[in-house]
Amino acid sequence: MPTARLKMYRSIANRSLQNVLAYRNSYVINFLAGTINLLAIYFLWKGIYSGRIEVGGYTWDQMKTYLLVTFLANSVLSWYSETAISGKILDGSVAVDLLKPIDFQSARFAETLGSSLFEGAQSLILITVFALCITGIAFPDSALVYVLFIFSLLGAVLVKFGIVYLAALVCFWSTGSMGIVWTRIALTNLLSGALVPLAFFPDWLERLALVLPFQSIIHTPTMIFLEQAGTWESLSLIGLQWFWGILLWLAGKAMWSWAVRQVTIHGG
C-alpha cells in the first residue's frame, strides 16, 4: 500500500478516535452498561456453579477467566462501529464516499480500529478492576501465551469486522438496520461461544459451530488464553482465524461491487 494512502487511512482512524473522545459521555454510559452486563453474567454463572466443581469441562476459575476474555473480545468492536456503517448506507451519505479516492471497506476498517483503541482500553480497565476484586481467576504463566493471544485477538477483530461489514451491506436492500443487526448479534453470540462455551453444545451443533467463522471471535482467543490448546494448535487456530478474515474481506469486496448498484439518491 502506498505511503500516502496509508497516511490517509491512519488519518481516518485518528478522526474516529477523536470522535469517540468528543462524544465520551455516550461511551461512559456504554461503559456502565458493560459493567452491569459483566456483573449480571458473572452472578448468573456463579449460580450455575453453585455446589458444582466443574461444568462442561470448565472449573469455576476457568469460567471466570472465560467471561473476562469474552467481554474483551466482544467489546473491541461495538454496536457503534456497526451502526456507523449501516447508517451511511441508509442515510445516503455512502454516495459521497463513492466520490472519494479511498476504498470504502478499508476506510470503515480504519474507523473501526480507531474506535477500538478507546473501547479496548476501556474494557481493559474494567477487566483489571474486576480481576482485582474477584479471586481465583486463572492467568497464563507463559509470555508466549500472551503473544499468541494478542495475535488471536487481532484475528478476532478482523473476522468480526468481516461479518459486521457483510451484514451492514445488506442494508442496501433494506429500509432499516435494526432487524439485520439483532439477527447478526444473535447468530454471532450463539455460534462464537459468547453465550456459552462451544463445549456445552450438543455434538452436532458444536461441530457445525467449529466449521463456521463465528468461532474465531470468542472460542479461539479463549482456548489460547486458557491454555486449552498447545503452541502448534494455537498457531493453527490463529491461521484459521486469518484465513476466515481474508475470505470475509474478499466476500465484502465482492458484495460491495454488487451493492453499489443499488444506491439511489433522493431529492436530486
Backbone as JSON, one array per atom type, in Angstrom:
{
  "sequence": "MPTARLKMYRSIANRSLQNVLAYRNSYVINFLAGTINLLAIYFLWKGIYSGRIEVGGYTWDQMKTYLLVTFLANSVLSWYSETAISGKILDGSVAVDLLKPIDFQSARFAETLGSSLFEGAQSLILITVFALCITGIAFPDSALVYVLFIFSLLGAVLVKFGIVYLAALVCFWSTGSMGIVWTRIALTNLLSGALVPLAFFPDWLERLALVLPFQSIIHTPTMIFLEQAGTWESLSLIGLQWFWGILLWLAGKAMWSWAVRQVTIHGG",
  "N": [[0.85, -1.19, 0.0], [0.65, 2.22, -0.95], [2.53, 4.9, 0.62], [1.24, 7.4, 0.94], [-1.47, 6.71, 0.77], [-1.65, 5.02, 2.94], [-1.2, 6.83, 5.02], [-3.52, 8.28, 4.75], [-5.54, 6.48, 5.56], [-4.69, 6.13, 8.17], [-5.19, 8.65, 9.14], [-7.97, 8.63, 9.02], [-8.51, 6.72, 10.99], [-7.5, 8.07, 13.24], [-9.27, 10.23, 13.3], [-11.63, 8.9, 13.87], [-11.08, 8.0, 16.44], [-10.89, 10.46, 17.73], [-13.53, 11.33, 17.47], [-14.79, 9.53, 19.14], [-13.74, 10.34, 21.61], [-14.76, 12.91, 21.67], [-17.47, 12.51, 21.99], [-17.66, 11.35, 24.52], [-19.39, 10.99, 26.65], [-21.46, 9.3, 25.9], [-20.02, 6.98, 25.68], [-19.22, 6.61, 28.27], [-21.65, 5.96, 29.39], [-22.05, 3.6, 27.97], [-19.93, 2.17, 29.02], [-20.74, 1.86, 31.69], [-23.02, 0.34, 31.23], [-21.8, -1.93, 30.18], [-20.41, -2.77, 32.44], [-22.5, -3.47, 34.17], [-23.62, -5.52, 32.66], [-21.51, -7.39, 32.61], [-21.3, -8.0, 35.34], [-23.84, -9.1, 35.76], [-23.75, -11.41, 34.15], [-21.65, -12.71, 35.41], [-22.7, -13.29, 38.01], [-24.82, -14.89, 37.24], [-23.53, -17.18, 36.17], [-22.17, -17.88, 38.45], [-24.23, -18.75, 40.05], [-24.98, -21.0, 38.55], [-22.75, -22.62, 38.91], [-22.94, -23.18, 41.56], [-22.39, -25.39, 44.15], [-21.16, -27.13, 42.42], [-18.19, -28.53, 41.08], [-17.18, -28.59, 38.53], [-18.29, -27.75, 35.26], [-19.26, -28.83, 32.15], [-16.6, -29.37, 31.52], [-15.22, -27.16, 32.36], [-13.75, -25.53, 35.09], [-14.81, -23.45, 37.87], [-13.01, -21.31, 38.24], [-11.77, -21.26, 35.72], [-13.99, -20.6, 34.18], [-14.55, -18.0, 35.06], [-12.35, -16.65, 34.03], [-12.84, -17.13, 31.34], [-15.16, -15.61, 30.94], [-14.16, -13.0, 31.22], [-12.32, -12.8, 29.09], [-14.07, -13.18, 26.96], [-15.67, -10.9, 27.25], [-13.77, -8.88, 26.69], [-13.02, -9.52, 24.01], [-15.46, -9.15, 22.7], [-15.96, -6.45, 23.11], [-14.19, -4.84, 21.72], [-15.07, -4.27, 19.22], [-17.73, -2.61, 18.77], [-21.29, -1.94, 19.09], [-21.5, 0.68, 18.1], [-19.61, 0.91, 16.02], [-20.72, -0.81, 14.18], [-23.3, 0.28, 13.61], [-22.51, 2.65, 12.51], [-21.58, 2.04, 9.97], [-23.85, 0.88, 8.66], [-25.51, 3.06, 8.94], [-24.46, 4.97, 7.19], [-25.18, 3.89, 4.77], [-27.98, 3.79, 4.86], [-28.74, 6.5, 5.21], [-27.88, 7.62, 2.9], [-25.42, 8.88, 2.67], [-23.37, 7.35, 1.82], [-23.08, 7.73, -0.86], [-21.46, 9.95, -1.11], [-19.04, 8.92, -0.27], [-18.44, 7.34, -2.42], [-17.37, 9.1, -4.2], [-14.93, 9.73, -3.22], [-11.34, 9.26, -3.23], [-10.77, 6.72, -2.01], [-10.86, 3.43, -0.62], [-13.92, 2.1, 0.3], [-14.4, -0.03, 2.09], [-11.88, -0.4, 3.35], [-11.63, 2.1, 4.55], [-13.74, 2.03, 6.41], [-12.82, -0.02, 8.0], [-10.53, 1.15, 9.05], [-11.73, 3.18, 10.55], [-13.01, 1.57, 12.43], [-10.81, 0.4, 13.76], [-9.75, 2.7, 14.93], [-11.77, 3.52, 16.81], [-11.75, 1.21, 18.29], [-9.43, 1.29, 19.78], [-9.98, 2.99, 21.93], [-12.22, 1.69, 23.01], [-11.16, -0.82, 23.6], [-9.2, -0.14, 25.52], [-10.86, 0.87, 27.49], [-12.28, -1.43, 28.2], [-10.21, -3.02, 29.19], [-9.56, -1.65, 31.51], [-11.89, -2.05, 33.03], [-11.83, -4.86, 33.21], [-9.45, -5.24, 34.61], [-10.06, -4.06, 37.09], [-12.13, -5.75, 37.84], [-10.75, -8.19, 38.0], [-9.08, -7.69, 40.15], [-10.85, -7.56, 42.2], [-12.09, -10.01, 42.3], [-11.31, -13.26, 43.29], [-9.22, -16.05, 42.31], [-9.08, -16.11, 39.53], [-7.86, -17.47, 36.56], [-4.78, -16.94, 35.17], [-2.45, -17.05, 32.44], [0.93, -18.32, 32.75], [2.96, -18.26, 30.95], [4.79, -16.18, 28.75], [4.64, -16.47, 26.03], [2.05, -17.37, 25.55], [0.54, -15.06, 25.97], [1.45, -13.5, 23.84], [0.56, -15.04, 21.64], [-2.14, -14.85, 22.2], [-2.65, -12.11, 21.77], [-2.23, -11.89, 18.98], [-4.28, -13.57, 18.22], [-6.46, -12.13, 19.15], [-6.37, -9.91, 17.47], [-6.9, -11.21, 15.07], [-9.5, -12.01, 15.66], [-10.82, -9.54, 15.71], [-10.6, -8.84, 13.01], [-12.1, -10.89, 11.78], [-14.63, -10.48, 12.98], [-15.16, -7.9, 12.08], [-15.39, -8.45, 9.34], [-17.76, -9.98, 9.28], [-19.59, -8.18, 10.39], [-19.43, -6.12, 8.51], [-20.4, -7.33, 6.14], [-23.02, -7.84, 7.0], [-23.89, -5.22, 7.34], [-23.88, -4.29, 4.71], [-26.1, -5.51, 3.7], [-28.08, -3.74, 4.14], [-28.38, -2.23, 1.87], [-30.41, -3.38, 0.54], [-32.54, -2.98, 2.13], [-34.79, -1.07, 4.23], [-34.25, -0.47, 6.79], [-32.13, -1.09, 9.66], [-32.17, -2.37, 12.11], [-33.36, -4.96, 12.5], [-31.6, -6.52, 10.99], [-29.18, -6.07, 12.33], [-29.73, -7.1, 14.92], [-30.24, -9.77, 14.31], [-27.74, -10.54, 13.32], [-26.2, -10.16, 15.64], [-27.38, -12.05, 17.37], [-26.79, -14.52, 16.05], [-23.98, -14.38, 16.0], [-23.29, -14.22, 18.76], [-24.3, -16.68, 19.68], [-23.0, -18.71, 18.07], [-20.33, -18.13, 18.31], [-19.51, -18.66, 20.82], [-19.94, -16.84, 22.77], [-22.19, -16.69, 24.4], [-22.38, -19.22, 25.71], [-19.7, -21.57, 26.3], [-18.51, -23.42, 23.46], [-18.15, -26.08, 24.0], [-20.27, -26.78, 25.56], [-22.33, -27.25, 23.88], [-24.65, -29.42, 22.07], [-23.29, -32.3, 20.37], [-23.57, -32.24, 17.53], [-24.16, -29.55, 17.02], [-21.93, -28.28, 18.04], [-19.93, -29.23, 16.33], [-20.83, -28.06, 13.95], [-20.59, -25.31, 14.61], [-17.83, -25.1, 14.86], [-16.87, -25.19, 12.27], [-17.64, -22.87, 11.14], [-17.12, -19.3, 10.65], [-17.68, -17.77, 12.93], [-16.77, -18.84, 15.37], [-14.15, -18.05, 15.56], [-14.12, -15.59, 16.76], [-14.63, -15.61, 19.56], [-14.28, -18.24, 20.68], [-11.69, -19.16, 19.82], [-9.74, -17.18, 20.87], [-10.24, -17.57, 23.65], [-9.65, -20.28, 24.03], [-6.9, -20.23, 23.6], [-5.99, -18.44, 25.6], [-6.77, -19.71, 27.94], [-5.1, -21.8, 27.81], [-5.88, -24.19, 26.66], [-5.13, -25.15, 24.33], [-2.24, -26.31, 22.7], [1.0, -24.94, 21.68], [1.44, -25.32, 18.86], [-1.12, -26.02, 18.04], [-2.44, -23.7, 18.73], [-1.24, -21.88, 16.96], [-2.23, -22.97, 14.62], [-4.97, -22.49, 14.97], [-4.98, -19.69, 14.99], [-4.07, -19.26, 12.4], [-6.32, -20.24, 11.04], [-8.17, -18.33, 11.83], [-7.18, -16.02, 10.52], [-7.39, -16.89, 7.91], [-10.22, -17.02, 7.64], [-10.7, -14.33, 8.09], [-9.49, -13.06, 5.86], [-10.93, -14.29, 3.79], [-13.55, -13.39, 4.35], [-13.12, -10.68, 4.0], [-12.59, -10.53, 1.23], [-15.06, -11.45, 0.36], [-16.61, -9.33, 1.24], [-15.67, -7.3, -0.45], [-16.57, -8.25, -2.92], [-19.35, -8.25, -2.5], [-19.77, -5.53, -2.05], [-19.19, -4.45, -4.6], [-21.38, -5.38, -5.97], [-23.43, -4.31, -4.48], [-23.31, -1.48, -4.64], [-24.59, -0.8, -6.89], [-27.15, -0.51, -6.12], [-27.5, 1.97, -5.06], [-29.41, 4.81, -4.47], [-30.12, 8.17, -4.92], [-32.03, 10.44, -3.27], [-34.19, 13.18, -4.0], [-32.72, 14.69, -5.77]],
  "CA": [[0.0, 0.0, 0.0], [1.45, 3.44, -1.0], [2.63, 5.62, 1.89], [0.21, 8.44, 1.01], [-2.76, 6.07, 1.05], [-1.57, 4.53, 4.31], [-1.39, 8.0, 5.88], [-4.93, 8.65, 4.65], [-6.31, 5.58, 6.43], [-4.3, 6.43, 9.54], [-5.92, 9.87, 9.48], [-9.36, 8.22, 9.27], [-8.51, 6.06, 12.29], [-7.33, 9.12, 14.25], [-10.51, 11.0, 13.37], [-12.6, 8.06, 14.55], [-10.73, 8.03, 17.86], [-11.25, 11.79, 18.22], [-14.99, 11.36, 17.59], [-15.13, 8.79, 20.36], [-13.4, 11.19, 22.75], [-15.65, 14.07, 21.66], [-18.78, 12.07, 22.49], [-17.3, 10.38, 25.54], [-20.5, 10.72, 27.59], [-22.17, 8.1, 25.45], [-19.17, 5.82, 25.96], [-19.29, 6.4, 29.71], [-22.89, 5.2, 29.6], [-21.78, 2.27, 27.45], [-19.03, 1.54, 29.99], [-21.57, 1.46, 32.83], [-23.86, -0.77, 30.76], [-20.92, -3.09, 30.09], [-20.13, -3.21, 33.8], [-23.7, -4.15, 34.66], [-23.75, -6.76, 31.9], [-20.48, -8.32, 33.08], [-21.68, -8.44, 36.68], [-25.02, -9.97, 35.64], [-23.31, -12.71, 33.63], [-20.83, -13.33, 36.45], [-23.54, -13.85, 39.06], [-25.59, -15.97, 36.63], [-22.69, -18.37, 36.14], [-21.87, -18.26, 39.83], [-25.36, -19.55, 40.48], [-24.92, -22.29, 37.85], [-21.67, -23.42, 39.5], [-23.18, -23.39, 42.98], [-22.4, -26.81, 44.51], [-20.5, -27.93, 41.38], [-16.75, -28.28, 40.9], [-16.89, -28.46, 37.11], [-19.44, -27.82, 34.35], [-18.84, -28.87, 30.75], [-15.15, -29.39, 31.39], [-14.66, -25.91, 32.87], [-13.87, -25.24, 36.52], [-15.34, -22.1, 38.11], [-11.92, -20.35, 37.98], [-11.63, -21.15, 34.27], [-15.15, -19.9, 33.64], [-14.38, -16.58, 35.34], [-11.4, -16.15, 33.03], [-13.56, -17.2, 30.05], [-16.08, -14.47, 30.88], [-13.38, -11.78, 31.03], [-11.8, -12.82, 27.72], [-15.24, -12.97, 26.1], [-16.04, -9.48, 27.36], [-12.77, -8.1, 25.97], [-13.11, -9.78, 22.57], [-16.71, -8.58, 22.18], [-16.05, -5.0, 23.3], [-13.3, -4.06, 20.86], [-15.81, -3.85, 18.02], [-19.02, -2.48, 19.44], [-22.51, -1.52, 18.41], [-21.29, 1.97, 17.43], [-18.92, 0.66, 14.76], [-21.65, -1.48, 13.28], [-24.35, 1.2, 13.16], [-21.9, 3.71, 11.7], [-21.51, 1.56, 8.58], [-25.21, 0.77, 8.12], [-26.08, 4.41, 8.9], [-24.02, 5.63, 5.96], [-25.94, 3.33, 3.65], [-29.4, 4.13, 4.98], [-28.99, 7.94, 5.04], [-27.44, 8.04, 1.57], [-24.1, 9.52, 2.66], [-22.44, 6.46, 1.14], [-22.87, 8.28, -2.2], [-20.32, 10.85, -1.02], [-17.85, 8.08, -0.19], [-18.14, 6.83, -3.76], [-16.62, 10.13, -4.91], [-13.62, 9.9, -2.59], [-10.32, 8.34, -3.76], [-10.42, 5.74, -0.99], [-11.65, 2.2, -0.63], [-14.94, 2.21, 1.34], [-14.21, -1.1, 3.07], [-10.67, -0.11, 4.12], [-11.92, 3.28, 5.37], [-14.56, 1.61, 7.54], [-11.97, -0.81, 8.89], [-9.69, 2.12, 9.75], [-12.58, 3.79, 11.58], [-13.23, 0.56, 13.46], [-9.59, 0.3, 14.55], [-9.64, 3.92, 15.72], [-12.66, 3.45, 17.96], [-11.4, 0.03, 19.08], [-8.37, 1.65, 20.71], [-10.62, 3.5, 23.14], [-13.09, 0.66, 23.56], [-10.31, -1.85, 24.18], [-8.62, 0.39, 26.75], [-11.97, 0.95, 28.45], [-12.58, -2.79, 28.65], [-9.08, -3.48, 29.99], [-9.7, -1.02, 32.83], [-12.95, -2.77, 33.73], [-11.38, -6.22, 33.48], [-8.44, -5.15, 35.66], [-10.78, -3.81, 38.34], [-12.87, -6.99, 38.13], [-9.78, -9.22, 38.38], [-8.57, -7.34, 41.47], [-11.92, -7.76, 43.2], [-12.52, -11.41, 42.3], [-10.19, -14.17, 43.45], [-9.25, -17.35, 41.64], [-9.07, -16.01, 38.07], [-6.69, -18.18, 36.04], [-4.0, -16.23, 34.17], [-1.32, -17.85, 31.97], [2.26, -18.01, 33.26], [3.89, -18.16, 29.83], [4.72, -14.95, 27.94], [4.25, -16.88, 24.68], [0.58, -17.45, 25.51], [0.04, -13.7, 25.82], [1.75, -13.08, 22.46], [-0.39, -15.74, 20.78], [-3.47, -14.3, 22.47], [-2.76, -10.8, 21.1], [-2.44, -12.15, 17.55], [-5.62, -14.15, 18.1], [-7.43, -11.05, 19.35], [-6.37, -9.14, 16.23], [-7.63, -12.03, 14.1], [-10.92, -11.96, 16.03], [-11.33, -8.25, 15.25], [-10.72, -8.9, 11.55], [-13.24, -11.76, 11.44], [-15.87, -9.83, 13.38], [-15.4, -6.81, 11.14], [-15.87, -9.02, 8.09], [-19.16, -10.37, 9.45], [-20.36, -6.94, 10.6], [-19.45, -5.38, 7.24], [-21.33, -8.02, 5.24], [-24.37, -7.6, 7.5], [-24.23, -3.82, 7.08], [-24.15, -4.12, 3.28], [-27.47, -5.98, 3.43], [-28.95, -2.55, 4.23], [-28.62, -1.72, 0.53], [-31.66, -3.98, 0.09], [-33.47, -2.85, 3.25], [-35.08, 0.31, 4.64], [-33.88, -0.35, 8.2], [-30.98, -1.92, 10.03], [-32.29, -2.98, 13.43], [-33.58, -6.4, 12.38], [-30.36, -7.12, 10.49], [-28.18, -6.0, 13.4], [-30.07, -8.03, 16.0], [-30.04, -11.13, 13.79], [-26.29, -10.75, 13.29], [-25.74, -10.28, 17.02], [-27.85, -13.33, 17.91], [-26.01, -15.59, 15.45], [-22.59, -14.27, 16.44], [-23.17, -14.57, 20.17], [-24.55, -18.1, 19.86], [-22.05, -19.59, 17.39], [-18.94, -17.79, 18.63], [-19.23, -19.09, 22.18], [-20.09, -15.7, 23.67], [-23.24, -17.0, 25.37], [-21.85, -20.36, 26.47], [-18.62, -22.22, 25.55], [-18.97, -24.37, 22.45], [-18.12, -27.42, 24.6], [-21.57, -27.03, 26.19], [-23.31, -27.52, 22.82], [-24.78, -30.8, 21.58], [-22.17, -32.63, 19.47], [-23.8, -31.81, 16.15], [-24.1, -28.09, 16.96], [-20.53, -27.9, 18.27], [-19.21, -29.49, 15.07], [-21.24, -27.03, 12.99], [-20.01, -24.03, 15.02], [-16.38, -25.12, 14.67], [-16.52, -25.01, 10.85], [-18.1, -21.55, 10.74], [-16.16, -18.27, 11.06], [-18.05, -17.12, 14.19], [-15.99, -19.36, 16.49], [-12.87, -17.34, 15.61], [-14.25, -14.34, 17.51], [-14.56, -15.86, 21.0], [-13.78, -19.58, 21.02], [-10.24, -19.26, 19.61], [-8.97, -16.44, 21.89], [-10.38, -18.16, 24.98], [-8.89, -21.54, 24.03], [-5.47, -19.9, 23.72], [-5.72, -17.79, 26.88], [-6.94, -20.72, 28.99], [-4.08, -22.82, 27.55], [-6.53, -25.44, 26.3], [-4.51, -25.53, 23.06], [-0.78, -26.2, 22.72], [1.57, -23.89, 20.83], [1.18, -25.57, 17.44], [-2.56, -25.95, 17.83], [-2.78, -22.27, 18.8], [-0.83, -21.28, 15.68], [-3.19, -23.45, 13.62], [-6.23, -21.78, 15.19], [-4.77, -18.31, 14.54], [-4.06, -19.32, 10.94], [-7.7, -20.38, 10.6], [-8.78, -17.01, 12.01], [-6.76, -15.11, 9.46], [-8.0, -17.41, 6.68], [-11.59, -16.54, 7.6], [-10.67, -12.87, 7.98], [-9.2, -12.7, 4.47], [-12.06, -14.75, 2.97], [-14.67, -12.46, 4.59], [-12.73, -9.4, 3.39], [-12.82, -10.68, -0.21], [-16.52, -11.53, 0.19], [-17.1, -7.96, 1.4], [-15.36, -6.56, -1.67], [-17.47, -8.73, -3.98], [-20.7, -7.8, -2.19], [-19.78, -4.09, -2.25], [-19.27, -4.2, -6.04], [-22.76, -5.67, -6.37], [-24.37, -3.49, -3.71], [-23.31, -0.06, -5.01], [-25.55, -0.6, -7.98], [-28.45, -0.25, -5.53], [-27.51, 3.33, -4.5], [-30.38, 5.74, -5.03], [-30.03, 9.47, -4.27], [-33.36, 11.03, -3.29], [-34.32, 14.63, -3.94], [-31.78, 15.41, -6.62]],
  "C": [[0.88, 1.25, 0.0], [1.41, 4.19, 0.32], [1.54, 6.66, 2.05], [-1.14, 7.86, 1.36], [-2.79, 5.54, 2.49], [-1.79, 5.66, 5.3], [-2.85, 8.44, 5.89], [-5.79, 7.79, 5.58], [-5.96, 5.79, 7.89], [-5.02, 7.68, 10.03], [-7.38, 9.55, 9.79], [-9.47, 7.57, 10.64], [-8.38, 7.09, 13.42], [-8.61, 9.94, 14.42], [-11.6, 10.21, 14.09], [-12.35, 8.07, 16.05], [-11.11, 9.38, 18.48], [-12.77, 11.93, 18.38], [-15.46, 10.64, 18.85], [-14.88, 9.65, 21.59], [-14.31, 12.4, 22.84], [-17.02, 13.73, 22.23], [-18.58, 11.04, 23.6], [-18.42, 10.07, 26.53], [-21.26, 9.46, 27.21], [-21.35, 6.85, 25.73], [-19.08, 5.56, 27.45], [-20.54, 5.59, 30.05], [-22.71, 3.76, 29.12], [-20.89, 1.48, 28.41], [-19.82, 1.03, 31.2], [-22.47, 0.29, 32.45], [-23.05, -2.05, 30.67], [-20.6, -3.66, 31.46], [-21.31, -4.0, 34.37], [-23.87, -5.51, 33.97], [-22.76, -7.81, 32.38], [-20.83, -8.87, 34.46], [-22.87, -9.41, 36.63], [-24.62, -11.35, 35.17], [-22.49, -13.46, 34.68], [-21.71, -14.02, 37.51], [-24.45, -14.96, 38.53], [-24.78, -17.27, 36.64], [-22.3, -18.83, 37.53], [-22.99, -19.12, 40.39], [-25.36, -20.92, 39.83], [-23.88, -23.21, 38.48], [-21.88, -23.72, 40.98], [-23.29, -24.9, 43.29], [-21.74, -27.71, 43.48], [-19.02, -27.55, 41.3], [-16.45, -27.95, 39.46], [-18.19, -28.56, 36.32], [-18.91, -27.8, 32.92], [-17.35, -28.87, 30.54], [-14.45, -28.14, 31.86], [-14.84, -25.83, 34.38], [-14.41, -23.81, 36.66], [-14.27, -21.04, 37.86], [-11.71, -20.16, 36.48], [-12.78, -20.38, 33.65], [-15.06, -18.4, 33.9], [-13.43, -15.95, 34.34], [-12.06, -16.11, 31.65], [-14.46, -15.99, 29.88], [-15.34, -13.17, 30.62], [-12.83, -11.69, 29.6], [-12.92, -12.57, 26.72], [-15.65, -11.5, 26.09], [-15.07, -8.6, 26.57], [-12.91, -8.27, 24.47], [-14.37, -9.16, 21.95], [-16.71, -7.05, 22.19], [-15.2, -4.2, 22.33], [-13.92, -3.7, 19.51], [-17.27, -3.81, 18.43], [-20.15, -2.13, 18.48], [-22.29, -0.25, 17.59], [-20.61, 1.8, 16.08], [-19.86, 0.07, 13.73], [-22.69, -0.51, 12.73], [-23.8, 2.34, 12.33], [-21.85, 3.3, 10.23], [-22.91, 1.51, 7.97], [-25.86, 2.15, 8.02], [-25.7, 5.15, 7.63], [-24.83, 5.16, 4.75], [-27.38, 3.82, 3.68], [-29.68, 5.62, 4.78], [-28.48, 8.49, 3.71], [-26.08, 8.68, 1.51], [-23.04, 8.62, 2.04], [-22.15, 6.97, -0.27], [-21.67, 9.23, -2.21], [-19.02, 10.06, -0.97], [-17.45, 7.52, -1.55], [-17.29, 7.81, -4.56], [-15.21, 10.32, -4.37], [-12.63, 8.87, -3.13], [-9.83, 7.33, -2.71], [-11.33, 4.53, -1.14], [-12.62, 2.25, 0.56], [-14.7, 1.19, 2.45], [-12.99, -0.81, 3.95], [-10.88, 1.09, 5.03], [-12.75, 2.91, 6.59], [-13.74, 0.77, 8.53], [-11.04, 0.1, 9.7], [-10.48, 2.82, 10.85], [-12.8, 2.83, 12.75], [-12.0, 0.43, 14.36], [-9.41, 1.52, 15.44], [-10.5, 3.88, 16.97], [-12.32, 2.28, 18.87], [-10.29, 0.32, 20.09], [-8.96, 2.13, 22.03], [-11.46, 2.43, 23.81], [-12.29, -0.45, 24.23], [-9.68, -1.4, 25.49], [-9.66, 0.47, 27.86], [-12.27, -0.42, 29.04], [-11.46, -3.33, 29.53], [-9.13, -2.91, 31.4], [-10.74, -1.78, 33.66], [-12.51, -4.17, 34.12], [-10.35, -6.23, 34.61], [-9.09, -4.96, 37.03], [-11.5, -5.09, 38.79], [-11.92, -8.07, 38.65], [-9.21, -8.96, 39.78], [-9.59, -7.63, 42.57], [-12.34, -9.21, 43.34], [-11.3, -12.32, 42.39], [-10.34, -15.4, 42.56], [-9.24, -17.3, 40.12], [-7.76, -16.6, 37.55], [-6.02, -17.39, 34.93], [-2.83, -17.1, 33.73], [0.0, -17.39, 32.59], [3.26, -17.75, 32.14], [3.68, -16.87, 29.04], [4.28, -15.28, 26.51], [2.74, -16.93, 24.52], [-0.01, -16.06, 25.3], [0.28, -13.17, 24.41], [0.77, -13.72, 21.49], [-1.81, -15.19, 20.95], [-3.67, -12.96, 21.77], [-2.99, -10.98, 19.61], [-3.83, -12.73, 17.3], [-6.69, -13.08, 18.24], [-7.51, -10.16, 18.11], [-7.12, -9.89, 15.13], [-9.12, -12.01, 14.37], [-11.56, -10.66, 15.57], [-11.55, -8.26, 13.74], [-11.92, -9.73, 11.13], [-14.56, -11.09, 11.79], [-16.19, -8.66, 12.47], [-15.96, -7.34, 9.83], [-17.34, -9.39, 8.16], [-20.04, -9.14, 9.59], [-20.51, -6.18, 9.28], [-20.43, -6.01, 6.25], [-22.77, -7.8, 5.68], [-24.82, -6.18, 7.21], [-24.58, -3.6, 5.61], [-25.53, -4.62, 2.89], [-28.45, -4.81, 3.46], [-29.19, -1.9, 2.88], [-29.96, -2.25, -0.01], [-32.75, -3.88, 1.18], [-33.7, -1.37, 3.55], [-34.76, 0.54, 6.12], [-32.77, -1.32, 8.52], [-31.18, -2.72, 11.31], [-32.48, -4.49, 13.37], [-32.33, -7.13, 11.93], [-29.31, -7.18, 11.6], [-28.47, -7.03, 14.49], [-29.94, -9.49, 15.57], [-28.56, -11.48, 13.78], [-25.74, -10.97, 14.69], [-26.13, -11.64, 17.62], [-27.03, -14.5, 17.36], [-24.57, -15.58, 15.94], [-22.42, -14.71, 17.88], [-23.36, -16.07, 20.41], [-23.4, -18.95, 19.33], [-20.6, -19.26, 17.65], [-18.52, -18.33, 19.99], [-19.36, -17.97, 23.18], [-21.15, -15.97, 24.74], [-22.81, -18.13, 26.3], [-20.7, -20.95, 25.66], [-19.18, -23.26, 24.58], [-18.98, -25.8, 22.99], [-19.43, -27.79, 25.27], [-22.63, -27.42, 25.16], [-23.49, -29.02, 22.63], [-23.69, -31.06, 20.53], [-22.36, -32.09, 18.07], [-23.68, -30.28, 16.01], [-22.67, -27.59, 17.18], [-19.72, -28.1, 16.99], [-19.55, -28.45, 14.03], [-20.57, -25.69, 13.32], [-18.52, -23.98, 14.72], [-15.95, -24.97, 13.22], [-17.0, -23.67, 10.31], [-17.14, -20.48, 11.26], [-16.44, -17.66, 12.43], [-17.16, -17.57, 15.36], [-14.64, -18.67, 16.63], [-12.91, -16.1, 16.49], [-14.06, -14.56, 19.02], [-13.86, -17.18, 21.33], [-12.26, -19.66, 20.91], [-9.44, -18.47, 20.64], [-9.06, -17.07, 23.29], [-9.63, -19.48, 25.09], [-7.41, -21.27, 24.27], [-5.16, -19.35, 25.11], [-5.83, -18.78, 28.04], [-5.97, -21.89, 28.84], [-4.71, -24.19, 27.32], [-6.04, -25.93, 24.93], [-3.0, -25.35, 23.21], [-0.31, -25.14, 21.74], [1.23, -24.1, 19.36], [-0.3, -25.53, 17.13], [-3.04, -24.5, 17.85], [-2.43, -21.57, 17.5], [-1.79, -21.71, 14.57], [-4.52, -22.71, 13.73], [-6.13, -20.32, 14.73], [-4.74, -18.25, 13.02], [-5.46, -19.44, 10.37], [-8.45, -19.05, 10.74], [-8.45, -16.09, 10.84], [-7.24, -15.57, 8.09], [-9.42, -16.89, 6.54], [-11.62, -15.02, 7.44], [-10.45, -12.42, 6.55], [-10.35, -13.09, 3.56], [-13.26, -13.8, 3.12], [-14.38, -11.09, 3.98], [-12.99, -9.44, 1.88], [-14.31, -10.76, -0.53], [-17.14, -10.14, 0.32], [-16.84, -7.12, 0.17], [-16.32, -6.94, -2.81], [-18.89, -8.21, -3.75], [-20.83, -6.29, -2.38], [-19.94, -3.75, -3.73], [-20.69, -4.42, -6.56], [-23.72, -4.68, -5.72], [-24.43, -2.04, -4.19], [-24.23, 0.23, -6.19], [-26.94, -0.27, -7.44], [-28.57, 1.17, -4.99], [-28.52, 4.19, -5.23], [-30.31, 7.05, -4.25], [-31.39, 10.15, -4.4], [-33.29, 12.55, -3.28], [-33.4, 15.37, -4.87], [-31.58, 14.7, -7.94]]
}
